[in-house]
Coordinates of C-alpha atoms and ligand atoms in Angstrom, one line a residue:
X28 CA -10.2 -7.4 14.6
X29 CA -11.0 -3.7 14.3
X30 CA -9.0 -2.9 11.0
X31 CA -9.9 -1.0 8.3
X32 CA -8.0 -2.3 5.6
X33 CA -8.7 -5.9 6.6
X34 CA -12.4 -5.0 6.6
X35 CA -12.0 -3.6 2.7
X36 CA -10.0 -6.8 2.0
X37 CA -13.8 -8.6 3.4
X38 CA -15.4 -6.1 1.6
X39 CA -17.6 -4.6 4.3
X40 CA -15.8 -1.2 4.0
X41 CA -16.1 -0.5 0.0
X42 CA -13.0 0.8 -1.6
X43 CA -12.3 1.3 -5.8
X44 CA -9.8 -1.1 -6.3
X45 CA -7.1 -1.7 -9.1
X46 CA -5.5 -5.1 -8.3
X47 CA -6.3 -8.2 -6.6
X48 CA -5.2 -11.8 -6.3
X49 CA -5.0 -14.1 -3.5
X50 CA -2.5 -12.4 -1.3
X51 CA -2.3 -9.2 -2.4
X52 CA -4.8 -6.1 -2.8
X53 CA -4.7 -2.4 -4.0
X54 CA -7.2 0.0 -4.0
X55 CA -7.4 3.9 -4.2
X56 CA -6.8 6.6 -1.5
X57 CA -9.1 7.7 0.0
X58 CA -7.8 11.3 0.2
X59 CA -5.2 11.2 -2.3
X60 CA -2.0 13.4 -2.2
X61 CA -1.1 12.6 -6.1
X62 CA -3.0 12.6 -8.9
X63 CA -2.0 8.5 -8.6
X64 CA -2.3 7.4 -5.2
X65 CA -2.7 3.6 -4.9
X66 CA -2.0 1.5 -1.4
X67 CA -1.1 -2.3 -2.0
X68 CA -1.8 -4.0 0.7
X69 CA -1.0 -7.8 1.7
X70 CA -4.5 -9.1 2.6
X71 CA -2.8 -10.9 5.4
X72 CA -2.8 -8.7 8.8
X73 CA 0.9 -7.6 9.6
X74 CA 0.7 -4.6 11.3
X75 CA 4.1 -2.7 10.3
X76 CA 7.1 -3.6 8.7
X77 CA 8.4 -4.7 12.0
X78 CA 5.8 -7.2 12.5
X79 CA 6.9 -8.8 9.1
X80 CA 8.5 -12.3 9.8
X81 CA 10.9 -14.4 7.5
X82 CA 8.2 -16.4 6.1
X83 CA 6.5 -13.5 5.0
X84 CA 9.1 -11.8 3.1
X85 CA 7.9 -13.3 -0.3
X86 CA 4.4 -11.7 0.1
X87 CA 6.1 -8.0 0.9
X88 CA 7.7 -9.4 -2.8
X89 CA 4.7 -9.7 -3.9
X90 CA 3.1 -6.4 -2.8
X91 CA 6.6 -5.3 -5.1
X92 CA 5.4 -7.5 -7.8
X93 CA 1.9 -6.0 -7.8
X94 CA 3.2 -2.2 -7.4
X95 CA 5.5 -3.1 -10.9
X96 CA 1.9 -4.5 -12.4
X97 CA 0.4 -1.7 -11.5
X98 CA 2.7 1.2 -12.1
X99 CA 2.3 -0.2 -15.8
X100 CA -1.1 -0.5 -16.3
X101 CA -1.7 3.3 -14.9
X102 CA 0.7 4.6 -17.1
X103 CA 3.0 5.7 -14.7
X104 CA 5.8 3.1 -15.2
X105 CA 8.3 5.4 -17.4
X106 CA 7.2 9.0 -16.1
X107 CA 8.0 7.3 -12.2
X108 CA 6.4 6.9 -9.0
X109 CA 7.1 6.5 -5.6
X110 CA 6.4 4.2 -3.1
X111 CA 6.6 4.4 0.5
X112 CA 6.2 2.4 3.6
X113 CA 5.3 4.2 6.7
X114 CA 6.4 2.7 9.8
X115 CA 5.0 3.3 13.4
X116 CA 4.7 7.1 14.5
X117 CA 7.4 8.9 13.3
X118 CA 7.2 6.9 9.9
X119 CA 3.4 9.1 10.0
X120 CA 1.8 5.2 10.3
X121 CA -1.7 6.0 10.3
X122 CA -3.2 2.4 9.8
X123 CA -1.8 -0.4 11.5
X124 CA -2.1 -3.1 8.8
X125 CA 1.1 -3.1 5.9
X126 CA 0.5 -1.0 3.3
X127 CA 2.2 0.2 0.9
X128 CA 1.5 3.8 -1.2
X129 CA 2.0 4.3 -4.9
X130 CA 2.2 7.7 -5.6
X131 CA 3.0 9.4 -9.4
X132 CA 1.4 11.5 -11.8
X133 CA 2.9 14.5 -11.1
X134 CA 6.3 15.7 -10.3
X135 CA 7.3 15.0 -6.5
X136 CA 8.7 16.9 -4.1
X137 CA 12.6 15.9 -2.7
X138 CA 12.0 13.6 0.3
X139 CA 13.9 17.1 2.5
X140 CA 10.8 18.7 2.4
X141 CA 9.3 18.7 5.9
Ligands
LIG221 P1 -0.5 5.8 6.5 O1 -0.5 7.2 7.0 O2 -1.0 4.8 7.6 O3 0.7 5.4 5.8 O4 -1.6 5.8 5.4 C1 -2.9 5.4 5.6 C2 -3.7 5.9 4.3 O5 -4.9 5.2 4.3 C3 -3.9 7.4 4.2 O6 -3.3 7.9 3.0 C4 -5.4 7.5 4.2 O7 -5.9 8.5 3.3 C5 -5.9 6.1 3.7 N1 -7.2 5.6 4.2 C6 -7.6 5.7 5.5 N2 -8.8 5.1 5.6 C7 -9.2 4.7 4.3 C8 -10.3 4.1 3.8 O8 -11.3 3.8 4.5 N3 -10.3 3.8 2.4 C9 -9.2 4.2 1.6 N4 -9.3 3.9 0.4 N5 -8.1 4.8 2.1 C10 -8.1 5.0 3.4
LIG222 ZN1 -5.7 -5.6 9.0

């Protein structure tokens, strides 16, 4: 399967990550728009949040688990963050495997903004 982010969950595209366990994986941006931009990715192929089936509602739980984890250990927890889920093309999906970004660090703009 051509994806990218399955192919930095196999490792043969290198990314800096931050968390991993068996289901679950986060890494940097690669062209981050915060001073704190993390995606968390399921290391299962769903493509978008459409594609995500009953069974698999306990992993997007644990992508939630992991951003908590995470959020904490990069200091972000009390100042805030945001996390977002694009979905398909008006959502600004650019990847088509589940992923979801962290962003904090800074204060962010109101979600009006165009
Ligand atoms: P989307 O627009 O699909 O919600 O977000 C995709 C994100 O993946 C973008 O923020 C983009 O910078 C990031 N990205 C794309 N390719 C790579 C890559 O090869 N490595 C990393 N670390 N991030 C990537
Ligand atoms: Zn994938």
């Amino acid at each position: 399967m051509d994806c990218i982010f399955c192919k930095i969950v196999e490792g043969s595209i290198p990314s800096k990550k931050v968390f991993e366990n068996d289901h679950v994986l986060a890494f940097h941006d690669i062209s981050p728009a915060a001073p704190v931009h993390i995606l968390i990715i399921p290391k299962k192929h769903i493509a978008t949040m459409n594609d995500v089936e009953p069974d698999d509602f306990g992993l997007i739980g644990e992508v939630h688990r992991a951003a908590q984890q995470i959020a904490r250990e990069q200091g972000v927890a009390e100042s805030g963050y945001r996390l977002i889920n694009n979905c398909n093309r008006n959502g600004g999906q650019v990847v088509y495997h589940i992923h979801y970004h962290l962003l904090a660090g800074e204060q962010l703009g109101p979600l009006n903004a165009k």
